[in-house]
Amino acid sequence: MLQESSVDSSGSRFAPLVVLELASDTKEEAIAWLLSRIRDRQQNGGAELLVEQLGPGIGVEEKENPNMFLVGASMQRLLCGAEDLGLFKECTDGSMRAFTFASKHNFKDFKGDGDGFLSMAECQYVIKHELDTLRAKEETNVPGYSHAKLYPGKSIIRRLLSKRILIQMFPLHENEELKRLSFSWYKKVKVSLQPLDDIRHYYGEGQALYFGFLEYFTFALVPMALIGVPYYLFDWEDYDKYVVFAVFNLIWCTVILELWKRRSASLAYYWGTLCRKKAFEEPRPGFHGVLGHNPVTGRAEPIYPTSKRHLRVYLVSLPFVLLCLYLSLYIMMIYFQMEGWALSIYDENPTFWTHILLFIPSIIYAVVIEAMNLIYRYAAEFLTEWENHRLESSYQNHLVLKVLVFNFFNCFASLFYIAFVMQDMELLRQSLATLLITSQILNQFMEAFLPYWLQRRRNKKMIRKIQKRRLYEEKELPLVEQVRLEADMSTYLGTFDDYLELFLLFGYVSLFSCVFPLAAVLVVLNNITEVYSDAFKMCRVFKRPFADPAANIGVWQLAFEAMSVIAVVTNCALIGMSPQVRSYFPESETQLILCTVAAEHVLLGFKFILTFLIQDVPKHIQDKLARLEFESLEALKKKRQLHGGKCWKPRSSVRLSSEEDRCACRY
């Protein structure tokens, strides 16, 4: 935990875990009401957390926001929250089970009052959950804000965020633990695996799974890179021989994705998220509509007709995406005109400088592609927000679909055109190499160096605080300064862009690397630097994100599998176009096409058979999950027998006398 502790108004000492920053002009009655709801007991509809206002900084010249509050909880409250969330922890017998307060001593590493049993990321996730589920009772609006309407069951935090009364809510870093993680992660260059367990312990399962996938993808590329180097050195000019490399691509892109499912399941099981039940999804903070009745929860909440949302999707968003695709196609044709112009100059005067000029159109086009992807991303976010999706998962799925379709078309359309319309393998190799190298350089600059530079130049206050932090290298930064320093840092927006980058790199390798064997080598080098740059920005540039208890990489698994199917079709077409294969069909183009399509169908069938044969979850984990389910059913039978075959009383009917009694009698 944090080395400095705070004192709640009740006199209880606690380690601050989460920071709430309200607007500087927030009205006093609203602040008092919010703090009372946070501190109030759960029976009264409160969160029963500890909260304290942050004091002023030392030696501050400019005015600072006084409305910053530190939130924490007692260890018993955190353990009860962990039980409510259904967190899975390792038992003394080595199995993973949902934590219950009543059987806390049956869990491994539980000692004394449980201090250190939960990771700081889990504690902060519990705090976030309790704040998110803090609901209005009889209030009709936030005190002092008649426009901030409330109704029974409405999430208070979500309403405050949507009305900009609450500016931000973020978890605090733990300096000593962050230093240890930074040293083992990126501060020393070494050839070893990433500390995934430490990353998971500090940042949560979602971040750890991303870095686990990045590491796995890098190692999976090594065989292709090892084959590609001698292939490039000895058989480069003989395009007939890329058939062998294309066949290897077909098998490789299928096997690595299926094996990743097993790796992901193993990690998720030992981290306790594989068999954890998905929490009931609440409406997004930005969701709006006419107040109605939710038939599932029985609470009043905004209702927005699905038909209106569909009209927005199909009559506005879809035409906009198609228009962007047309614009991308138009820019692609301009790029080909530039290529023709550069080639004509080289043909007239073949010198060293005109040879360099041949690469200029591809470099310019690569920069334009990255710029268009960035602009389109903002437009896609605006449109998806305007579509007014009720759930965050629906919002993310629609956003991912929009971004993936445009990025795929924008990045790969020119390569498909060169390969299958122009059928110019030399130009395909040159364009692929230029696009790949340029995009990697731009991504490294945009993801790590630019945010860090902007962070340092954001304002003079931030620079002074960074300099002050350096003065404390030998001792801890005061808590007040640490909180205000982190409040000014950029907000980490999640792994969306990181997965998108890996998706595009996977596309470059799986689709066309048979004509540019060094693609895998370049991606391996990129991924190695990506590990260090991503680790650096997580530890130094951005605020600490809340943990995401993910069991897999979600919709991105489907995206990568869709890319692998496209890779089968693309590589089969490249094989069919090779002179080596065409020599078998000297007179009939139709027979060549039919044989290529037949081979593609056979390979797709083989791919799906391979997907079926390779189990997603390893056998020993399946056995453990089955045993856990069996023991749960046996425990259910015993409870029914003890109650004479009748259902026991629900926990809401039990009279609660103390915090420990409330936790112990929940199940």
CSV table of C-alpha atoms in Angstrom, one decimal, residues 353-601:
chain,number,residue,atom,x,y,z
A,353,TRP,CA,19.1,9.9,-56.4
A,354,THR,CA,16.4,8.9,-58.8
A,355,HIS,CA,16.5,5.4,-57.3
A,356,ILE,CA,15.9,6.9,-53.9
A,357,LEU,CA,13.1,8.9,-55.5
A,358,LEU,CA,11.3,5.6,-56.2
A,359,PHE,CA,10.7,5.1,-52.4
A,360,ILE,CA,9.3,8.7,-51.8
A,361,PRO,CA,5.7,8.0,-53.0
A,362,SER,CA,5.4,5.0,-50.7
A,363,ILE,CA,6.8,6.9,-47.7
A,364,ILE,CA,4.4,9.8,-48.3
A,365,TYR,CA,1.5,7.3,-48.8
A,366,ALA,CA,2.4,5.6,-45.5
A,367,VAL,CA,2.4,8.9,-43.6
A,368,VAL,CA,-1.0,9.8,-45.2
A,369,ILE,CA,-2.4,6.4,-44.2
A,370,GLU,CA,-1.4,7.0,-40.5
A,371,ALA,CA,-2.9,10.5,-40.6
A,372,MET,CA,-6.2,9.2,-42.1
A,373,ASN,CA,-6.4,6.4,-39.6
A,374,LEU,CA,-6.0,8.9,-36.8
A,375,ILE,CA,-8.6,11.3,-38.1
A,376,TYR,CA,-11.0,8.5,-38.9
A,377,ARG,CA,-10.6,7.2,-35.3
A,378,TYR,CA,-11.9,10.4,-33.9
A,379,ALA,CA,-14.8,10.5,-36.3
A,380,ALA,CA,-15.6,6.8,-35.5
A,381,GLU,CA,-15.7,7.6,-31.8
A,382,PHE,CA,-18.0,10.6,-32.3
A,383,LEU,CA,-20.4,8.6,-34.5
A,384,THR,CA,-20.4,5.6,-32.1
A,385,GLU,CA,-21.1,8.0,-29.2
A,386,TRP,CA,-23.9,9.6,-31.2
A,387,GLU,CA,-25.5,6.2,-31.9
A,388,ASN,CA,-26.3,6.2,-28.2
A,389,HIS,CA,-25.5,2.6,-27.2
A,390,ARG,CA,-26.8,1.6,-23.8
A,391,LEU,CA,-24.0,-0.8,-22.8
A,392,GLU,CA,-20.2,-0.3,-22.9
A,393,SER,CA,-19.7,-3.7,-24.6
A,394,SER,CA,-22.1,-2.7,-27.5
A,395,TYR,CA,-20.3,0.6,-27.8
A,396,GLN,CA,-16.9,-1.1,-28.0
A,397,ASN,CA,-18.1,-3.7,-30.5
A,398,HIS,CA,-19.5,-1.0,-32.9
A,399,LEU,CA,-16.3,1.1,-32.5
A,400,VAL,CA,-14.0,-1.8,-33.1
A,401,LEU,CA,-15.9,-2.8,-36.2
A,402,LYS,CA,-15.8,0.7,-37.7
A,403,VAL,CA,-12.1,1.1,-37.0
A,404,LEU,CA,-11.1,-2.3,-38.2
A,405,VAL,CA,-12.9,-2.1,-41.5
A,406,PHE,CA,-11.4,1.3,-42.4
A,407,ASN,CA,-7.9,0.5,-41.2
A,408,PHE,CA,-7.9,-2.8,-43.0
A,409,PHE,CA,-9.0,-1.2,-46.3
A,410,ASN,CA,-6.8,1.9,-45.8
A,411,CYS,CA,-3.6,-0.2,-45.0
A,412,PHE,CA,-4.0,-3.2,-47.3
A,413,ALA,CA,-6.1,-2.0,-50.3
A,414,SER,CA,-3.0,-0.8,-52.2
A,415,LEU,CA,-1.2,-4.1,-51.6
A,416,PHE,CA,-4.1,-6.1,-52.9
A,417,TYR,CA,-4.3,-3.9,-55.9
A,418,ILE,CA,-0.6,-4.3,-56.7
A,419,ALA,CA,-0.7,-8.1,-56.1
A,420,PHE,CA,-3.9,-9.1,-57.9
A,421,VAL,CA,-4.6,-6.3,-60.4
A,422,MET,CA,-1.2,-5.0,-61.4
A,423,GLN,CA,0.5,-8.4,-60.6
A,424,ASP,CA,3.8,-6.6,-60.0
A,425,MET,CA,5.6,-8.6,-57.3
A,426,GLU,CA,8.6,-6.3,-57.2
A,427,LEU,CA,6.4,-3.3,-56.6
A,428,LEU,CA,4.5,-5.3,-54.0
A,429,ARG,CA,7.7,-6.1,-52.1
A,430,GLN,CA,8.8,-2.4,-52.2
A,431,SER,CA,5.5,-1.1,-51.1
A,432,LEU,CA,5.1,-3.6,-48.3
A,433,ALA,CA,8.6,-2.9,-47.0
A,434,THR,CA,8.1,0.9,-47.1
A,435,LEU,CA,4.6,0.8,-45.5
A,436,LEU,CA,5.7,-1.6,-42.8
A,437,ILE,CA,8.9,0.3,-41.8
A,438,THR,CA,7.3,3.8,-42.0
A,439,SER,CA,4.2,2.7,-39.9
A,440,GLN,CA,6.5,1.2,-37.3
A,441,ILE,CA,8.5,4.4,-36.9
A,442,LEU,CA,5.4,6.6,-36.8
A,443,ASN,CA,3.7,4.3,-34.2
A,444,GLN,CA,6.7,4.3,-31.9
A,445,PHE,CA,6.9,8.1,-32.1
A,446,MET,CA,3.2,8.6,-31.6
A,447,GLU,CA,2.7,6.1,-28.8
A,448,ALA,CA,5.6,6.8,-26.5
A,449,PHE,CA,7.8,9.8,-27.4
A,450,LEU,CA,5.2,12.3,-28.4
A,451,PRO,CA,2.9,11.7,-25.3
A,452,TYR,CA,5.9,12.0,-23.0
A,453,TRP,CA,7.1,15.2,-24.8
A,454,LEU,CA,3.6,16.7,-24.6
A,455,GLN,CA,3.2,15.7,-21.0
A,456,ARG,CA,6.4,17.6,-20.1
A,457,ARG,CA,5.3,20.7,-22.0
A,458,ARG,CA,1.6,20.7,-20.9
A,459,ASN,CA,2.1,23.5,-18.4
A,460,LYS,CA,4.7,25.0,-16.1
A,461,LYS,CA,3.1,23.5,-13.0
A,462,MET,CA,3.6,20.0,-14.4
A,463,ILE,CA,7.2,20.7,-15.2
A,464,ARG,CA,7.9,22.0,-11.8
A,465,LYS,CA,6.3,19.0,-10.2
A,466,ILE,CA,8.3,16.6,-12.4
A,467,GLN,CA,11.5,18.5,-11.3
A,468,LYS,CA,10.4,18.3,-7.7
A,469,ARG,CA,9.8,14.6,-8.1
A,470,ARG,CA,13.4,14.2,-9.3
A,471,LEU,CA,14.6,15.9,-6.1
A,472,TYR,CA,12.9,13.2,-4.2
A,473,GLU,CA,14.7,10.3,-5.9
A,474,GLU,CA,16.3,9.3,-2.6
A,475,LYS,CA,13.0,9.7,-0.6
A,476,GLU,CA,9.3,9.4,-1.1
A,477,LEU,CA,7.4,12.2,-2.8
A,478,PRO,CA,4.8,13.6,-0.3
A,479,LEU,CA,1.4,12.2,-0.8
A,480,VAL,CA,-0.2,15.6,-1.6
A,481,GLU,CA,2.4,16.2,-4.3
A,482,GLN,CA,2.1,12.7,-5.7
A,483,VAL,CA,-1.7,13.0,-6.0
A,484,ARG,CA,-1.6,16.4,-7.8
A,485,LEU,CA,1.2,15.2,-10.0
A,486,GLU,CA,-0.8,12.1,-11.1
A,487,ALA,CA,-3.9,14.1,-11.6
A,488,ASP,CA,-2.2,16.2,-14.3
A,489,MET,CA,-0.9,13.1,-16.2
A,490,SER,CA,-2.6,11.9,-19.4
A,491,THR,CA,-5.4,9.4,-19.0
A,492,TYR,CA,-4.6,5.9,-20.4
A,493,LEU,CA,-7.3,5.1,-22.9
A,494,GLY,CA,-7.0,1.3,-22.8
A,495,THR,CA,-5.4,-1.3,-25.0
A,496,PHE,CA,-7.5,-0.6,-28.1
A,497,ASP,CA,-4.8,1.2,-30.1
A,498,ASP,CA,-2.2,-1.4,-29.0
A,499,TYR,CA,-4.2,-4.3,-30.2
A,500,LEU,CA,-5.1,-2.5,-33.4
A,501,GLU,CA,-1.3,-2.0,-34.1
A,502,LEU,CA,-0.7,-5.7,-33.5
A,503,PHE,CA,-3.7,-6.6,-35.7
A,504,LEU,CA,-2.2,-4.6,-38.6
A,505,LEU,CA,1.3,-6.1,-38.1
A,506,PHE,CA,-0.3,-9.6,-38.1
A,507,GLY,CA,-1.9,-8.7,-41.4
A,508,TYR,CA,1.3,-7.5,-43.0
A,509,VAL,CA,3.0,-10.7,-42.0
A,510,SER,CA,0.3,-13.3,-42.7
A,511,LEU,CA,-1.0,-11.8,-46.0
A,512,PHE,CA,2.1,-10.8,-48.0
A,513,SER,CA,5.3,-11.8,-46.2
A,514,CYS,CA,5.9,-14.6,-48.7
A,515,VAL,CA,7.0,-11.9,-51.2
A,516,PHE,CA,8.9,-10.0,-48.5
A,517,PRO,CA,10.4,-12.6,-46.1
A,518,LEU,CA,12.0,-9.9,-43.9
A,519,ALA,CA,8.6,-8.7,-42.8
A,520,ALA,CA,8.6,-11.1,-39.8
A,521,VAL,CA,12.1,-9.9,-38.8
A,522,LEU,CA,11.0,-6.3,-38.8
A,523,VAL,CA,7.9,-7.1,-36.8
A,524,VAL,CA,10.0,-9.0,-34.2
A,525,LEU,CA,12.3,-6.0,-33.8
A,526,ASN,CA,9.3,-3.7,-33.6
A,527,ASN,CA,7.6,-5.9,-30.9
A,528,ILE,CA,10.8,-5.9,-28.8
A,529,THR,CA,10.9,-2.1,-28.8
A,530,GLU,CA,7.1,-2.1,-28.3
A,531,VAL,CA,7.5,-3.9,-25.0
A,532,TYR,CA,9.8,-1.3,-23.7
A,533,SER,CA,7.9,1.7,-25.0
A,534,ASP,CA,4.6,0.4,-23.8
A,535,ALA,CA,6.1,-0.4,-20.4
A,536,PHE,CA,7.6,3.1,-20.2
A,537,LYS,CA,4.4,4.9,-21.0
A,538,MET,CA,2.4,2.8,-18.5
A,539,CYS,CA,4.9,3.6,-15.7
A,540,ARG,CA,5.9,7.1,-16.6
A,541,VAL,CA,3.5,8.9,-18.9
A,542,PHE,CA,-0.1,7.9,-18.0
A,543,LYS,CA,-2.2,7.7,-15.0
A,544,ARG,CA,-2.6,4.3,-13.5
A,545,PRO,CA,-5.7,2.6,-15.0
A,546,PHE,CA,-8.2,0.7,-13.1
A,547,ALA,CA,-7.8,-3.1,-13.3
A,548,ASP,CA,-9.8,-4.9,-16.0
A,549,PRO,CA,-10.6,-8.5,-14.9
A,550,ALA,CA,-10.5,-9.9,-18.4
A,551,ALA,CA,-10.4,-13.6,-19.2
A,552,ASN,CA,-9.2,-13.3,-22.8
A,553,ILE,CA,-8.4,-10.6,-25.4
A,554,GLY,CA,-12.1,-10.3,-26.3
A,555,VAL,CA,-13.3,-9.2,-29.7
A,556,TRP,CA,-9.7,-9.0,-30.9
A,557,GLN,CA,-9.4,-12.8,-30.9
A,558,LEU,CA,-12.2,-12.8,-33.5
A,559,ALA,CA,-10.4,-10.0,-35.5
A,560,PHE,CA,-7.2,-12.0,-35.6
A,561,GLU,CA,-9.0,-15.2,-36.7
A,562,ALA,CA,-10.8,-13.3,-39.4
A,563,MET,CA,-7.5,-12.0,-40.6
A,564,SER,CA,-6.1,-15.6,-40.7
A,565,VAL,CA,-9.0,-16.7,-42.9
A,566,ILE,CA,-8.3,-13.8,-45.3
A,567,ALA,CA,-4.6,-14.8,-45.2
A,568,VAL,CA,-5.6,-18.3,-46.4
A,569,VAL,CA,-7.4,-16.9,-49.4
A,570,THR,CA,-4.7,-14.4,-50.2
A,571,ASN,CA,-1.8,-16.8,-50.0
A,572,CYS,CA,-3.7,-19.4,-52.1
A,573,ALA,CA,-4.2,-16.7,-54.7
A,574,LEU,CA,-0.5,-15.7,-54.6
A,575,ILE,CA,0.4,-19.4,-55.1
A,576,GLY,CA,-2.0,-19.7,-58.0
A,577,MET,CA,-0.4,-16.6,-59.6
A,578,SER,CA,3.2,-17.9,-59.3
A,579,PRO,CA,4.9,-18.9,-62.6
A,580,GLN,CA,5.8,-22.2,-61.0
A,581,VAL,CA,2.1,-23.1,-60.7
A,582,ARG,CA,1.0,-21.5,-63.9
A,583,SER,CA,3.4,-23.7,-65.8
A,584,TYR,CA,1.1,-26.7,-65.0
A,585,PHE,CA,-1.8,-24.9,-66.8
A,586,PRO,CA,-0.2,-23.4,-69.9
A,587,GLU,CA,-3.4,-23.3,-72.0
A,588,SER,CA,-6.4,-23.0,-69.6
A,589,GLU,CA,-6.7,-20.0,-67.2
A,590,THR,CA,-10.1,-21.4,-66.1
A,591,GLN,CA,-8.6,-24.6,-64.8
A,592,LEU,CA,-6.0,-22.7,-62.9
A,593,ILE,CA,-8.7,-20.6,-61.2
A,594,LEU,CA,-10.8,-23.6,-60.4
A,595,CYS,CA,-7.8,-25.5,-58.9
A,596,THR,CA,-6.8,-22.5,-56.9
A,597,VAL,CA,-10.3,-22.1,-55.5
A,598,ALA,CA,-10.5,-25.8,-54.7
A,599,ALA,CA,-7.1,-25.7,-52.9
A,600,GLU,CA,-8.3,-22.7,-51.0
A,601,HIS,CA,-11.5,-24.5,-49.8
